[in-house]
Coordinates of C-alpha atoms and ligand atoms in Angstrom, one line a residue:
A1 CA -25.8 108.5 140.8
K2 CA -26.7 104.8 141.1
K3 CA -24.2 102.6 142.7
K4 CA -22.6 100.4 139.9
G5 CA -19.8 99.0 142.1
K6 CA -17.0 100.5 144.0
D7 CA -15.1 102.3 141.2
Q8 CA -18.0 103.4 139.0
Y9 CA -19.3 106.6 140.5
A10 CA -19.1 109.5 138.1
V11 CA -17.4 112.5 139.5
F12 CA -19.3 115.7 138.6
D13 CA -18.5 118.1 141.5
P14 CA -15.7 120.3 140.3
A15 CA -14.1 120.5 143.8
I16 CA -14.1 116.8 144.1
R17 CA -12.8 116.4 140.6
E18 CA -10.0 118.8 141.3
S19 CA -9.0 117.1 144.5
F20 CA -9.2 113.7 142.7
Q21 CA -7.0 115.2 140.0
R22 CA -4.4 116.4 142.5
H23 CA -4.4 113.0 144.1
L24 CA -3.7 111.3 140.7
E25 CA -0.9 113.8 140.0
M26 CA 0.7 113.2 143.3
E27 CA 0.5 109.5 142.8
A28 CA 2.2 109.8 139.4
D29 CA 4.8 112.1 141.1
L30 CA 5.4 109.5 143.8
R31 CA 5.9 106.7 141.3
R32 CA 8.4 108.8 139.4
A33 CA 10.1 109.7 142.7
V34 CA 10.7 106.0 143.4
L35 CA 12.2 105.4 140.0
R36 CA 14.4 108.6 140.2
H37 CA 15.5 108.1 143.8
E38 CA 14.2 111.4 145.0
F39 CA 14.2 110.4 148.7
Q40 CA 16.8 111.4 151.3
L41 CA 17.4 110.6 154.9
R42 CA 17.8 112.9 157.8
F43 CA 19.3 111.6 161.1
Q44 CA 18.4 112.9 164.5
P45 CA 20.6 112.1 167.5
I46 CA 19.2 110.1 170.4
V47 CA 21.1 111.2 173.5
R48 CA 21.9 109.5 176.8
L49 CA 20.4 112.0 179.3
A50 CA 22.9 111.4 182.1
T51 CA 26.0 112.0 180.0
R52 CA 24.8 113.8 176.9
E53 CA 26.6 111.2 174.7
I54 CA 25.0 110.3 171.4
S55 CA 23.8 106.7 171.7
G56 CA 21.9 106.4 168.5
L57 CA 20.2 108.1 165.5
E58 CA 16.7 108.0 164.1
A59 CA 16.5 107.9 160.3
L60 CA 13.7 110.2 159.0
V61 CA 12.7 110.2 155.3
R62 CA 12.3 113.3 153.1
W63 CA 11.2 113.7 149.5
Q64 CA 13.2 116.1 147.4
H65 CA 10.5 117.0 144.9
P66 CA 11.7 118.7 141.7
V67 CA 9.1 121.5 142.0
R68 CA 7.6 121.4 145.4
G69 CA 11.0 121.2 147.2
M70 CA 11.5 119.2 150.4
V71 CA 8.3 117.3 151.2
P72 CA 8.0 116.2 154.9
P73 CA 7.0 112.6 155.5
L74 CA 3.5 113.3 156.8
D75 CA 2.7 114.9 153.4
F76 CA 3.4 111.8 151.4
I77 CA 3.6 108.7 153.6
P78 CA -0.2 108.2 153.8
L79 CA -0.5 108.2 150.0
A80 CA 2.6 106.0 149.7
E81 CA 0.9 103.6 152.1
E82 CA -2.4 103.7 150.2
T83 CA -0.7 103.0 146.9
G84 CA 1.7 100.4 148.2
M85 CA 4.7 102.6 147.2
I86 CA 5.7 102.7 150.9
V87 CA 7.2 99.2 150.2
P88 CA 10.0 100.2 147.8
I89 CA 10.4 103.5 149.7
G90 CA 10.6 101.7 153.1
E91 CA 13.1 99.2 151.7
W92 CA 15.3 102.0 150.5
V93 CA 15.1 103.8 153.9
L94 CA 16.0 100.6 155.8
R95 CA 18.9 99.7 153.5
E96 CA 20.3 103.3 153.4
A97 CA 19.9 103.7 157.2
C98 CA 21.8 100.5 157.8
R99 CA 24.5 101.3 155.3
Q100 CA 25.1 104.8 156.7
A101 CA 25.1 103.6 160.4
A102 CA 27.5 100.8 159.5
R103 CA 29.9 103.3 157.9
W104 CA 29.7 105.6 161.0
N105 CA 30.2 102.7 163.3
A106 CA 33.3 101.5 161.4
Q107 CA 34.7 105.1 161.7
R108 CA 33.9 105.3 165.4
G109 CA 35.5 102.1 166.4
T110 CA 34.2 99.3 168.7
D111 CA 33.9 101.3 171.9
A112 CA 31.3 103.8 170.8
P113 CA 28.8 102.1 168.4
L114 CA 25.6 103.9 167.5
T115 CA 22.2 102.4 167.0
V116 CA 20.0 103.4 164.1
S117 CA 16.3 103.5 164.4
V118 CA 14.0 103.0 161.4
N119 CA 10.3 103.7 161.3
L120 CA 8.1 101.0 159.7
S121 CA 4.7 101.3 158.3
A122 CA 1.8 98.9 158.8
V123 CA 1.9 98.0 155.1
Q124 CA 5.5 96.8 155.5
L125 CA 4.7 94.8 158.6
D126 CA 1.9 93.2 156.7
R127 CA 4.3 91.5 154.3
A128 CA 5.6 88.0 155.0
D129 CA 9.0 88.8 153.5
L130 CA 9.8 91.6 156.0
P131 CA 12.1 89.4 158.1
E132 CA 14.1 88.5 155.0
L133 CA 14.3 92.1 154.0
V134 CA 15.7 93.1 157.4
E135 CA 18.2 90.2 157.3
S136 CA 19.3 91.2 153.9
A137 CA 19.7 94.9 154.8
L138 CA 21.9 93.8 157.8
A139 CA 24.0 91.4 155.7
D140 CA 24.5 93.8 152.9
S141 CA 25.5 96.7 155.2
G142 CA 27.5 94.8 157.7
L143 CA 25.5 96.5 160.5
A144 CA 25.4 94.4 163.7
P145 CA 21.8 93.3 164.3
H146 CA 21.7 94.7 167.8
H147 CA 22.5 98.2 166.4
L148 CA 19.3 98.3 164.5
V149 CA 16.0 99.4 166.1
I150 CA 12.7 99.1 164.4
E151 CA 10.1 101.7 165.5
L152 CA 6.5 100.7 165.4
T153 CA 3.6 103.1 166.3
E154 CA 0.8 102.0 168.6
S155 CA -1.7 102.4 165.8
L156 CA 0.2 99.9 163.8
L157 CA 0.1 97.4 166.7
V158 CA -3.7 97.5 166.8
D159 CA -3.3 94.6 164.4
H160 CA -2.4 91.8 166.7
R161 CA -2.9 88.9 164.3
A162 CA -0.7 85.9 165.3
E163 CA 1.2 86.2 162.1
I164 CA 2.2 89.8 162.8
V165 CA 3.4 88.9 166.3
E166 CA 5.3 85.9 164.9
R167 CA 6.9 88.1 162.2
L168 CA 8.2 90.5 164.9
K169 CA 9.5 87.6 166.9
T170 CA 11.4 86.4 163.9
I171 CA 12.9 89.8 163.4
K172 CA 13.8 90.0 167.1
A173 CA 15.5 86.6 166.9
L174 CA 17.9 88.2 164.4
G175 CA 19.1 90.4 167.3
V176 CA 17.2 93.5 166.2
R177 CA 15.5 95.6 168.8
L178 CA 11.9 96.9 168.7
A179 CA 10.6 100.2 170.0
I180 CA 7.1 101.4 170.5
D181 CA 6.8 104.9 169.0
D182 CA 4.5 107.7 170.3
F183 CA 3.9 105.6 173.5
G184 CA 0.9 106.7 175.5
T185 CA -1.2 108.0 172.6
G186 CA -2.9 104.7 171.7
Y187 CA -6.0 103.2 173.3
S188 CA -4.3 100.2 175.0
S189 CA -0.6 101.0 175.3
L190 CA -0.2 98.6 178.2
A191 CA -1.7 95.7 176.3
Y192 CA 0.9 96.2 173.5
L193 CA 3.7 95.8 176.0
R194 CA 2.4 92.4 176.9
R195 CA 1.6 91.2 173.4
F196 CA 4.7 92.4 171.5
P197 CA 8.3 91.6 172.3
V198 CA 9.3 95.3 172.8
D199 CA 12.7 96.6 174.1
I200 CA 12.2 100.3 174.0
I201 CA 9.4 102.8 174.8
K202 CA 9.4 106.2 173.1
I203 CA 7.4 108.6 175.2
D204 CA 5.3 110.7 173.0
K205 CA 6.2 114.4 172.5
S206 CA 2.8 115.5 173.8
F207 CA 3.8 114.3 177.4
V208 CA 7.2 115.8 177.1
D209 CA 5.8 119.2 176.0
D210 CA 4.1 119.7 179.3
V211 CA 6.4 117.8 181.6
G212 CA 7.9 121.0 183.1
D213 CA 4.7 122.8 183.9
V214 CA 1.6 120.5 184.0
P215 CA 1.6 118.3 187.0
A216 CA -0.5 115.6 185.3
A217 CA 1.8 115.4 182.4
A218 CA 4.8 115.1 184.7
A219 CA 3.1 112.4 186.7
L220 CA 2.2 110.4 183.6
T221 CA 5.7 110.8 182.2
H222 CA 7.3 109.6 185.4
G223 CA 4.8 106.7 185.5
I224 CA 5.8 105.6 182.0
I225 CA 9.5 105.8 182.9
Q226 CA 9.0 103.7 186.0
L227 CA 6.9 101.2 184.0
G228 CA 9.8 101.0 181.5
Q229 CA 12.3 100.4 184.3
A230 CA 10.1 97.7 185.9
L231 CA 9.9 95.9 182.6
Q232 CA 13.6 96.5 181.9
L233 CA 12.9 98.5 178.8
S234 CA 14.8 101.5 177.6
T235 CA 12.9 104.8 177.7
V236 CA 13.3 107.6 175.2
A237 CA 11.7 111.0 175.6
E238 CA 10.7 112.5 172.2
G239 CA 10.6 116.1 171.3
I240 CA 12.7 117.7 174.1
E241 CA 12.9 121.4 173.2
D242 CA 14.2 123.1 176.3
A243 CA 16.4 122.8 179.4
G244 CA 13.5 122.6 181.8
Q245 CA 12.1 119.5 180.1
L246 CA 15.5 118.0 180.0
S247 CA 16.2 118.4 183.7
E248 CA 12.7 117.1 184.6
L249 CA 13.3 114.0 182.5
A250 CA 16.9 113.5 183.6
D251 CA 15.8 113.8 187.3
G252 CA 13.1 111.3 186.6
N253 CA 15.8 108.8 185.3
C254 CA 14.6 108.8 181.7
E255 CA 17.5 107.0 180.0
L256 CA 17.5 108.6 176.5
G257 CA 16.1 111.7 174.8
Q258 CA 15.7 113.2 171.4
G259 CA 14.6 116.7 170.3
Y260 CA 15.5 120.1 168.9
Y261 CA 17.1 121.0 172.2
F262 CA 20.0 118.6 171.2
A263 CA 19.7 118.7 167.4
E264 CA 17.2 118.7 164.6
P265 CA 17.2 115.9 162.1
L266 CA 20.5 116.5 160.1
T267 CA 21.7 115.6 156.6
S268 CA 24.2 112.8 156.6
D269 CA 27.0 115.4 155.8
A270 CA 26.0 117.5 158.9
M271 CA 25.8 114.3 161.0
Q272 CA 29.2 113.3 159.8
E273 CA 30.5 116.7 161.0
L274 CA 28.8 116.3 164.4
L275 CA 30.1 112.8 164.9
F276 CA 33.6 113.5 163.6
P277 CA 34.4 117.2 164.1
P278 CA 37.2 118.2 161.8
A279 CA 40.4 118.6 164.0
A280 CA 40.7 122.2 165.3
G281 CA 43.7 124.2 164.1
Ligands
C2E301 P1 8.1 110.2 164.5 O1 8.6 108.8 164.2 O2 7.4 110.4 165.8 O3 9.4 111.1 164.4 C1 9.6 112.3 165.2 C2 9.2 113.5 164.5 O4 9.3 114.6 165.3 C3 10.1 113.9 163.3 O5 9.3 114.6 162.3 C4 11.1 114.8 163.9 O6 11.7 115.7 163.0 C5 10.2 115.6 164.8 N1 10.9 116.1 166.0 C6 12.0 115.7 166.6 N2 12.4 116.4 167.6 C7 11.4 117.4 167.7 C8 11.3 118.6 168.6 O7 12.0 118.8 169.5 N3 10.2 119.4 168.3 C9 9.3 119.1 167.3 N4 8.3 119.9 167.1 N5 9.4 118.1 166.5 C10 10.5 117.2 166.7 P2 9.3 114.2 160.8 O8 10.7 113.9 160.4 O9 8.6 115.2 160.0 O10 8.5 112.8 160.7 C11 7.2 112.7 161.0 C12 6.7 111.3 161.1 O11 6.8 110.7 159.8 C13 7.5 110.4 162.0 O12 7.1 110.7 163.3 C14 7.1 109.1 161.5 O13 5.9 108.6 162.0 C15 7.0 109.3 160.0 N6 8.2 108.9 159.3 C16 9.4 109.6 159.1 N7 10.3 108.9 158.4 C17 9.6 107.7 158.1 C18 10.0 106.5 157.4 O14 11.1 106.4 156.9 N8 9.1 105.5 157.2 C19 7.8 105.7 157.8 N9 7.0 104.6 157.6 N10 7.4 106.7 158.5 C20 8.3 107.7 158.6
CA302 CA1 9.8 107.3 165.1
CA303 CA1 7.5 109.4 167.7
CA304 CA1 4.9 111.3 166.3

């Protein structure tokens, strides 16, 4: 076929046509999902390793598809980003996470507040109105700004245009804290720590997986923890699945951890029960 401009290739290959068809269907599905509010949040506890207390929760989105059932984020977020639908979805996630956390904090009282961590996509970070959205989610929910954590992946921080850095500084000036997610998996993790006003490092699960039995993984993990301490950042180990990993991390003074060993991501009802166990008897 002759090139007639970006969108004018004819699609003859049946396999390509079929995959294209599926893509269109999925896109239509996703549009309908936004209108019909088919998204849900799960909450996974983030635990203080020294005491086992829950210090915060990470909000993780799910899509309750009418036919396909519960769709995990990695199966729809890329398409949502491509089509821009991550903007309304992400806004709902942020507002809902703040609302839920404010409710739990009100119930827990002032001595044991929880933080709530929300994942942001690059598409959301690209928007000039992001700081206003964050401010509005905080104001509407009543959540204290320092109880909100915004999680950014390293791949997202590859974009270091001055306006992105400024935008993050504006959000931080509200009192919100910033975390680097999947730390150690990018190409210049250390550079991001200098460039962005980060408060928290989340050590990627791939390090945690091997921390108990591969000396190099243990050395790297301990190095990241010490780096965090030297920069006065909190460190969170992701994906802790067994007691061996936990003791290795706790001995190495990692502050916080998250993983199936403590709890899987829970529905808000299940989280409600975990946080406020019905009185025995
Ligand atoms: P992430 O931010 O790194 O989130 C951690 C993922 O690891 C979650 O998968 C969580 O369920 C899973 N996980 C936690 N503990 C363990 C463990 O012990 N073992 C194993 N094998 N897995 C564990 P999930 O919920 O499927 O989310 C996948 C990714 O999707 C997230 O990775 C995040 O990048 C993205 N995501 C989730 N929710 C949102 C959202 O609201 N907005 C955006 N933009 N991205 C989201
Ligand atoms: Ca995350
Ligand atoms: Ca992560
Ligand atoms: Ca990850």
